[in-house]
Amino acid sequence: MRKLRAAAAAFLAGLMICGCRGNASDAAGFQPETSSIYVAEDGTISSATVEPYDKDYYSQEKMEAFIISEVTRYNESIGGAAAARNIEGSETLPVSVESCSLKDGKATVIYEYLDSDSFLSFAREYRDEANRTNAFGVMDAAGARTQGWVVDGDFMKIGKELEGSEASRDEISRLDKEMVVMVDTDHPVTVQTAGTIRYITKGASLTGRHVAEIPEGKHYIIFQ
């Protein structure tokens, strides 16, 4: 059976029926222009698949049914509920379809994940090459130090005009409640954060106060 990412390239324009949207979530602030990964203030991970579409060719109804069916199938396959959207009061799904839209020749679907393992597994299983990473994790700065995440990074502090200046290890070691995103990738990925990015490792770059372009290798983003 064709995987979701491969199928999306052919059918993604059918994602929306009357503005197809799941329950409101932290992903509501995520409005991506390209395929990318989003980290909410509480560390929740989402991802977006963004593809061009031809509105005169694709069937909305068939694609909607396909996306819901495949995500439901995936959740069931790893022991989750037979569902594709989170419902308030129910157990959080490994993967949920949060929103989808057709606009300006692009079709966008946003998924939200239970945790980083769910994100990594889903991207790998469904060949989401744009968002696939070797490793991805989120925790507060205090926990990140305990895990040894930030000790191997050379950080740049981000100024008002997005310019970077070298940050000392002592400065990084004093951080506490800021959120740290760890990305290990063998190809460039885009990561957006709910909060303002304060530090990034050398080699990464910003296209806005909330959007980082991560090159090949292991990198960290610290936001608040």
PDB file of C-alpha atoms in Angstrom:
ATOM      1  CA  MET A   1       0.000   0.000   0.000  1.00  0.00           C
ATOM      2  CA  ARG A   2       1.297   3.448  -0.825  1.00  0.00           C
ATOM      3  CA  LYS A   3       2.415   5.456   2.177  1.00  0.00           C
ATOM      4  CA  LEU A   4       0.693   8.666   3.187  1.00  0.00           C
ATOM      5  CA  ARG A   5       3.457  11.022   2.069  1.00  0.00           C
ATOM      6  CA  ALA A   6       3.639   9.483  -1.408  1.00  0.00           C
ATOM      7  CA  ALA A   7      -0.129   9.565  -1.712  1.00  0.00           C
ATOM      8  CA  ALA A   8      -0.274  13.142  -0.487  1.00  0.00           C
ATOM      9  CA  ALA A   9       1.857  14.292  -3.384  1.00  0.00           C
ATOM     10  CA  ALA A  10      -0.810  12.983  -5.739  1.00  0.00           C
ATOM     11  CA  PHE A  11      -3.981  13.712  -3.766  1.00  0.00           C
ATOM     12  CA  LEU A  12      -3.264  16.453  -1.232  1.00  0.00           C
ATOM     13  CA  ALA A  13      -5.638  18.939  -2.776  1.00  0.00           C
ATOM     14  CA  GLY A  14      -8.605  16.979  -1.455  1.00  0.00           C
ATOM     15  CA  LEU A  15      -7.748  17.684   2.150  1.00  0.00           C
ATOM     16  CA  MET A  16     -10.492  20.192   2.860  1.00  0.00           C
ATOM     17  CA  ILE A  17     -14.231  19.748   3.081  1.00  0.00           C
ATOM     18  CA  CYS A  18     -15.860  22.957   4.286  1.00  0.00           C
ATOM     19  CA  GLY A  19     -12.646  24.062   5.946  1.00  0.00           C
ATOM     20  CA  CYS A  20     -11.787  20.644   7.420  1.00  0.00           C
ATOM     21  CA  ARG A  21     -10.636  21.278  10.994  1.00  0.00           C
ATOM     22  CA  GLY A  22     -10.262  19.208  14.120  1.00  0.00           C
ATOM     23  CA  ASN A  23     -10.570  20.466  17.677  1.00  0.00           C
ATOM     24  CA  ALA A  24      -8.806  23.723  18.583  1.00  0.00           C
ATOM     25  CA  SER A  25      -5.254  23.097  19.832  1.00  0.00           C
ATOM     26  CA  ASP A  26      -1.906  24.775  20.350  1.00  0.00           C
ATOM     27  CA  ALA A  27      -1.328  24.255  16.621  1.00  0.00           C
ATOM     28  CA  ALA A  28      -3.834  27.059  15.945  1.00  0.00           C
ATOM     29  CA  GLY A  29      -0.927  29.514  15.856  1.00  0.00           C
ATOM     30  CA  PHE A  30       0.862  27.470  13.223  1.00  0.00           C
ATOM     31  CA  GLN A  31       0.190  28.875   9.747  1.00  0.00           C
ATOM     32  CA  PRO A  32       3.041  27.505   7.618  1.00  0.00           C
ATOM     33  CA  GLU A  33       3.926  28.501   4.077  1.00  0.00           C
ATOM     34  CA  THR A  34       6.013  25.365   3.528  1.00  0.00           C
ATOM     35  CA  SER A  35       6.298  21.900   5.043  1.00  0.00           C
ATOM     36  CA  SER A  36       7.691  22.394   8.539  1.00  0.00           C
ATOM     37  CA  ILE A  37       7.687  21.391  12.208  1.00  0.00           C
ATOM     38  CA  TYR A  38       6.049  23.409  14.999  1.00  0.00           C
ATOM     39  CA  VAL A  39       6.721  23.384  18.746  1.00  0.00           C
ATOM     40  CA  ALA A  40       4.081  24.900  21.042  1.00  0.00           C
ATOM     41  CA  GLU A  41       4.785  26.677  24.351  1.00  0.00           C
ATOM     42  CA  ASP A  42       4.051  23.484  26.285  1.00  0.00           C
ATOM     43  CA  GLY A  43       6.352  21.424  24.055  1.00  0.00           C
ATOM     44  CA  THR A  44       3.624  19.853  21.928  1.00  0.00           C
ATOM     45  CA  ILE A  45       4.923  18.943  18.472  1.00  0.00           C
ATOM     46  CA  SER A  46       3.010  19.457  15.223  1.00  0.00           C
ATOM     47  CA  SER A  47       4.017  19.196  11.585  1.00  0.00           C
ATOM     48  CA  ALA A  48       2.646  20.536   8.329  1.00  0.00           C
ATOM     49  CA  THR A  49       2.654  18.990   4.872  1.00  0.00           C
ATOM     50  CA  VAL A  50       2.304  21.712   2.250  1.00  0.00           C
ATOM     51  CA  GLU A  51       1.918  20.817  -1.433  1.00  0.00           C
ATOM     52  CA  PRO A  52       0.691  22.535  -4.616  1.00  0.00           C
ATOM     53  CA  TYR A  53      -2.699  21.416  -5.903  1.00  0.00           C
ATOM     54  CA  ASP A  54      -4.840  21.564  -9.006  1.00  0.00           C
ATOM     55  CA  LYS A  55      -8.395  22.322  -7.906  1.00  0.00           C
ATOM     56  CA  ASP A  56      -9.806  21.159 -11.233  1.00  0.00           C
ATOM     57  CA  TYR A  57      -8.333  17.684 -10.876  1.00  0.00           C
ATOM     58  CA  TYR A  58      -8.458  16.416  -7.308  1.00  0.00           C
ATOM     59  CA  SER A  59     -11.450  15.061  -5.401  1.00  0.00           C
ATOM     60  CA  GLN A  60     -11.944  16.698  -2.017  1.00  0.00           C
ATOM     61  CA  GLU A  61     -14.158  13.919  -0.695  1.00  0.00           C
ATOM     62  CA  LYS A  62     -11.749  11.122  -1.626  1.00  0.00           C
ATOM     63  CA  MET A  63      -8.707  12.843  -0.152  1.00  0.00           C
ATOM     64  CA  GLU A  64     -10.500  13.716   3.075  1.00  0.00           C
ATOM     65  CA  ALA A  65     -11.551  10.104   3.464  1.00  0.00           C
ATOM     66  CA  PHE A  66      -8.054   8.902   2.603  1.00  0.00           C
ATOM     67  CA  ILE A  67      -6.263  11.097   5.177  1.00  0.00           C
ATOM     68  CA  ILE A  68      -8.687  10.209   7.985  1.00  0.00           C
ATOM     69  CA  SER A  69      -8.533   6.511   7.096  1.00  0.00           C
ATOM     70  CA  GLU A  70      -4.734   6.364   7.028  1.00  0.00           C
ATOM     71  CA  VAL A  71      -4.237   8.252  10.301  1.00  0.00           C
ATOM     72  CA  THR A  72      -6.904   6.104  11.978  1.00  0.00           C
ATOM     73  CA  ARG A  73      -5.186   2.989  10.660  1.00  0.00           C
ATOM     74  CA  TYR A  74      -1.821   4.188  11.927  1.00  0.00           C
ATOM     75  CA  ASN A  75      -3.136   4.966  15.422  1.00  0.00           C
ATOM     76  CA  GLU A  76      -4.765   1.556  15.635  1.00  0.00           C
ATOM     77  CA  SER A  77      -1.594  -0.174  14.450  1.00  0.00           C
ATOM     78  CA  ILE A  78       0.369   1.111  17.456  1.00  0.00           C
ATOM     79  CA  GLY A  79      -2.351   0.480  20.024  1.00  0.00           C
ATOM     80  CA  GLY A  80      -4.199   3.807  19.891  1.00  0.00           C
ATOM     81  CA  ALA A  81      -7.895   4.468  19.419  1.00  0.00           C
ATOM     82  CA  ALA A  82      -9.551   4.011  16.016  1.00  0.00           C
ATOM     83  CA  ALA A  83      -9.734   7.759  15.418  1.00  0.00           C
ATOM     84  CA  ALA A  84      -7.900  10.557  13.607  1.00  0.00           C
ATOM     85  CA  ARG A  85      -8.916  13.626  15.641  1.00  0.00           C
ATOM     86  CA  ASN A  86      -8.510  14.333  19.332  1.00  0.00           C
ATOM     87  CA  ILE A  87     -11.723  14.731  21.295  1.00  0.00           C
ATOM     88  CA  GLU A  88     -11.835  16.661  24.567  1.00  0.00           C
ATOM     89  CA  GLY A  89     -12.079  14.271  27.484  1.00  0.00           C
ATOM     90  CA  SER A  90     -10.677  11.317  25.540  1.00  0.00           C
ATOM     91  CA  GLU A  91      -7.175   9.896  25.583  1.00  0.00           C
ATOM     92  CA  THR A  92      -4.792  11.870  23.365  1.00  0.00           C
ATOM     93  CA  LEU A  93      -4.092  10.116  20.083  1.00  0.00           C
ATOM     94  CA  PRO A  94      -0.542   9.325  18.937  1.00  0.00           C
ATOM     95  CA  VAL A  95      -1.315  11.343  15.781  1.00  0.00           C
ATOM     96  CA  SER A  96      -4.258  13.626  15.093  1.00  0.00           C
ATOM     97  CA  VAL A  97      -5.342  15.617  12.049  1.00  0.00           C
ATOM     98  CA  GLU A  98      -5.624  19.149  13.413  1.00  0.00           C
ATOM     99  CA  SER A  99      -6.493  21.219  10.356  1.00  0.00           C
ATOM    100  CA  CYS A 100      -6.334  21.366   6.599  1.00  0.00           C
ATOM    101  CA  SER A 101      -6.913  24.060   4.015  1.00  0.00           C
ATOM    102  CA  LEU A 102      -6.796  24.930   0.344  1.00  0.00           C
ATOM    103  CA  LYS A 103      -5.521  28.422  -0.409  1.00  0.00           C
ATOM    104  CA  ASP A 104      -3.514  30.195  -3.094  1.00  0.00           C
ATOM    105  CA  GLY A 105      -2.707  27.006  -4.952  1.00  0.00           C
ATOM    106  CA  LYS A 106      -1.455  25.196  -1.838  1.00  0.00           C
ATOM    107  CA  ALA A 107      -2.970  22.388   0.177  1.00  0.00           C
ATOM    108  CA  THR A 108      -1.890  22.235   3.815  1.00  0.00           C
ATOM    109  CA  VAL A 109      -2.543  19.578   6.439  1.00  0.00           C
ATOM    110  CA  ILE A 110      -1.363  19.931  10.041  1.00  0.00           C
ATOM    111  CA  TYR A 111      -0.826  16.931  12.288  1.00  0.00           C
ATOM    112  CA  GLU A 112      -0.342  17.042  16.056  1.00  0.00           C
ATOM    113  CA  TYR A 113       1.542  14.358  18.001  1.00  0.00           C
ATOM    114  CA  LEU A 114       1.352  12.821  21.437  1.00  0.00           C
ATOM    115  CA  ASP A 115       5.138  13.050  21.846  1.00  0.00           C
ATOM    116  CA  SER A 116       8.407  13.127  19.931  1.00  0.00           C
ATOM    117  CA  ASP A 117       8.436   9.349  19.451  1.00  0.00           C
ATOM    118  CA  SER A 118       5.034   9.545  17.741  1.00  0.00           C
ATOM    119  CA  PHE A 119       6.286  12.332  15.481  1.00  0.00           C
ATOM    120  CA  LEU A 120       9.457  10.473  14.504  1.00  0.00           C
ATOM    121  CA  SER A 121       7.616   7.216  13.900  1.00  0.00           C
ATOM    122  CA  PHE A 122       4.850   8.761  11.806  1.00  0.00           C
ATOM    123  CA  ALA A 123       7.259  10.757   9.624  1.00  0.00           C
ATOM    124  CA  ARG A 124       9.321   7.634   9.040  1.00  0.00           C
ATOM    125  CA  GLU A 125       6.365   5.315   8.401  1.00  0.00           C
ATOM    126  CA  TYR A 126       4.684   7.647   5.924  1.00  0.00           C
ATOM    127  CA  ARG A 127       7.840   8.945   4.256  1.00  0.00           C
ATOM    128  CA  ASP A 128       7.374  12.573   5.183  1.00  0.00           C
ATOM    129  CA  GLU A 129      10.773  13.458   3.776  1.00  0.00           C
ATOM    130  CA  ALA A 130      10.455  17.217   4.325  1.00  0.00           C
ATOM    131  CA  ASN A 131       9.910  16.806   8.080  1.00  0.00           C
ATOM    132  CA  ARG A 132      11.726  13.541   8.753  1.00  0.00           C
ATOM    133  CA  THR A 133      14.604  13.798  11.234  1.00  0.00           C
ATOM    134  CA  ASN A 134      16.970  11.303  12.841  1.00  0.00           C
ATOM    135  CA  ALA A 135      16.069  12.599  16.303  1.00  0.00           C
ATOM    136  CA  PHE A 136      13.813  15.316  17.678  1.00  0.00           C
ATOM    137  CA  GLY A 137      13.002  16.296  21.230  1.00  0.00           C
ATOM    138  CA  VAL A 138      11.670  19.125  23.402  1.00  0.00           C
ATOM    139  CA  MET A 139      12.115  19.899  27.096  1.00  0.00           C
ATOM    140  CA  ASP A 140      12.799  22.813  29.398  1.00  0.00           C
ATOM    141  CA  ALA A 141      16.343  24.117  29.740  1.00  0.00           C
ATOM    142  CA  ALA A 142      16.875  22.595  33.185  1.00  0.00           C
ATOM    143  CA  GLY A 143      15.921  19.157  31.894  1.00  0.00           C
ATOM    144  CA  ALA A 144      17.947  19.632  28.726  1.00  0.00           C
ATOM    145  CA  ARG A 145      21.101  20.194  30.759  1.00  0.00           C
ATOM    146  CA  THR A 146      20.395  17.035  32.743  1.00  0.00           C
ATOM    147  CA  GLN A 147      20.153  15.118  29.475  1.00  0.00           C
ATOM    148  CA  GLY A 148      23.376  16.683  28.223  1.00  0.00           C
ATOM    149  CA  TRP A 149      21.631  18.281  25.256  1.00  0.00           C
ATOM    150  CA  VAL A 150      23.107  21.762  25.358  1.00  0.00           C
ATOM    151  CA  VAL A 151      26.619  21.032  26.560  1.00  0.00           C
ATOM    152  CA  ASP A 152      27.813  20.050  23.071  1.00  0.00           C
ATOM    153  CA  GLY A 153      26.407  23.124  21.292  1.00  0.00           C
ATOM    154  CA  ASP A 154      28.073  26.394  20.319  1.00  0.00           C
ATOM    155  CA  PHE A 155      25.280  28.958  20.677  1.00  0.00           C
ATOM    156  CA  MET A 156      24.520  32.312  19.149  1.00  0.00           C
ATOM    157  CA  LYS A 157      22.349  34.795  21.060  1.00  0.00           C
ATOM    158  CA  ILE A 158      19.721  36.440  18.841  1.00  0.00           C
ATOM    159  CA  GLY A 159      19.472  40.234  18.887  1.00  0.00           C
ATOM    160  CA  LYS A 160      16.640  42.603  17.998  1.00  0.00           C
ATOM    161  CA  GLU A 161      17.436  42.579  14.269  1.00  0.00           C
ATOM    162  CA  LEU A 162      17.963  38.796  14.230  1.00  0.00           C
ATOM    163  CA  GLU A 163      21.697  39.315  14.322  1.00  0.00           C
ATOM    164  CA  GLY A 164      23.650  36.734  16.271  1.00  0.00           C
ATOM    165  CA  SER A 165      26.392  37.197  18.851  1.00  0.00           C
ATOM    166  CA  GLU A 166      28.338  34.426  20.519  1.00  0.00           C
ATOM    167  CA  ALA A 167      26.767  33.162  23.749  1.00  0.00           C
ATOM    168  CA  SER A 168      28.987  31.825  26.522  1.00  0.00           C
ATOM    169  CA  ARG A 169      28.505  28.369  28.015  1.00  0.00           C
ATOM    170  CA  ASP A 170      28.005  30.067  31.394  1.00  0.00           C
ATOM    171  CA  GLU A 171      25.083  32.061  29.963  1.00  0.00           C
ATOM    172  CA  ILE A 172      23.477  28.915  28.568  1.00  0.00           C
ATOM    173  CA  SER A 173      24.033  27.057  31.839  1.00  0.00           C
ATOM    174  CA  ARG A 174      21.957  29.642  33.738  1.00  0.00           C
ATOM    175  CA  LEU A 175      18.838  29.126  31.620  1.00  0.00           C
ATOM    176  CA  ASP A 176      16.017  27.315  33.395  1.00  0.00           C
ATOM    177  CA  LYS A 177      12.430  27.568  32.166  1.00  0.00           C
ATOM    178  CA  GLU A 178      13.153  28.316  28.504  1.00  0.00           C
ATOM    179  CA  MET A 179      12.206  25.539  26.074  1.00  0.00           C
ATOM    180  CA  VAL A 180      14.934  23.668  24.206  1.00  0.00           C
ATOM    181  CA  VAL A 181      14.364  21.918  20.880  1.00  0.00           C
ATOM    182  CA  MET A 182      16.898  19.296  19.793  1.00  0.00           C
ATOM    183  CA  VAL A 183      17.071  18.445  16.084  1.00  0.00           C
ATOM    184  CA  ASP A 184      19.347  15.854  14.482  1.00  0.00           C
ATOM    185  CA  THR A 185      18.828  15.714  10.728  1.00  0.00           C
ATOM    186  CA  ASP A 186      20.587  14.634   7.540  1.00  0.00           C
ATOM    187  CA  HIS A 187      18.839  17.278   5.438  1.00  0.00           C
ATOM    188  CA  PRO A 188      17.592  20.853   6.028  1.00  0.00           C
ATOM    189  CA  VAL A 189      14.325  21.239   7.969  1.00  0.00           C
ATOM    190  CA  THR A 190      12.237  24.236   9.037  1.00  0.00           C
ATOM    191  CA  VAL A 191      11.189  24.571  12.690  1.00  0.00           C
ATOM    192  CA  GLN A 192       8.724  27.158  14.008  1.00  0.00           C
ATOM    193  CA  THR A 193       8.270  27.884  17.712  1.00  0.00           C
ATOM    194  CA  ALA A 194       5.370  29.447  19.602  1.00  0.00           C
ATOM    195  CA  GLY A 195       7.744  31.624  21.596  1.00  0.00           C
ATOM    196  CA  THR A 196      10.555  33.947  20.565  1.00  0.00           C
ATOM    197  CA  ILE A 197      13.792  32.199  19.645  1.00  0.00           C
ATOM    198  CA  ARG A 198      16.569  33.485  21.909  1.00  0.00           C
ATOM    199  CA  TYR A 199      19.455  31.169  21.018  1.00  0.00           C
ATOM    200  CA  ILE A 200      20.401  28.815  18.188  1.00  0.00           C
ATOM    201  CA  THR A 201      23.485  26.741  17.555  1.00  0.00           C
ATOM    202  CA  LYS A 202      25.983  27.976  14.999  1.00  0.00           C
ATOM    203  CA  GLY A 203      25.114  26.969  11.448  1.00  0.00           C
ATOM    204  CA  ALA A 204      21.361  27.340  11.944  1.00  0.00           C
ATOM    205  CA  SER A 205      19.688  30.569  10.834  1.00  0.00           C
ATOM    206  CA  LEU A 206      16.475  32.506  11.412  1.00  0.00           C
ATOM    207  CA  THR A 207      13.944  33.786   8.886  1.00  0.00           C
ATOM    208  CA  GLY A 208      11.863  35.365  11.651  1.00  0.00           C
ATOM    209  CA  ARG A 209      11.771  35.546  15.430  1.00  0.00           C
ATOM    210  CA  HIS A 210       9.871  32.263  15.518  1.00  0.00           C
ATOM    211  CA  VAL A 211      11.254  30.373  12.495  1.00  0.00           C
ATOM    212  CA  ALA A 212      14.604  28.582  12.266  1.00  0.00           C
ATOM    213  CA  GLU A 213      16.185  26.937   9.253  1.00  0.00           C
ATOM    214  CA  ILE A 214      18.113  23.910  10.494  1.00  0.00           C
ATOM    215  CA  PRO A 215      20.911  22.492   8.309  1.00  0.00           C
ATOM    216  CA  GLU A 216      22.279  18.960   8.287  1.00  0.00           C
ATOM    217  CA  GLY A 217      23.653  17.888  11.658  1.00  0.00           C
ATOM    218  CA  LYS A 218      22.661  18.193  15.311  1.00  0.00           C
ATOM    219  CA  HIS A 219      21.338  21.572  16.428  1.00  0.00           C
ATOM    220  CA  TYR A 220      19.475  23.224  19.295  1.00  0.00           C
ATOM    221  CA  ILE A 221      16.888  25.995  19.431  1.00  0.00           C
ATOM    222  CA  ILE A 222      16.098  27.770  22.704  1.00  0.00           C
ATOM    223  CA  PHE A 223      12.898  29.822  22.853  1.00  0.00           C
ATOM    224  CA  GLN A 224      10.827  31.609  25.456  1.00  0.00           C
TER     225      GLN A 224
END
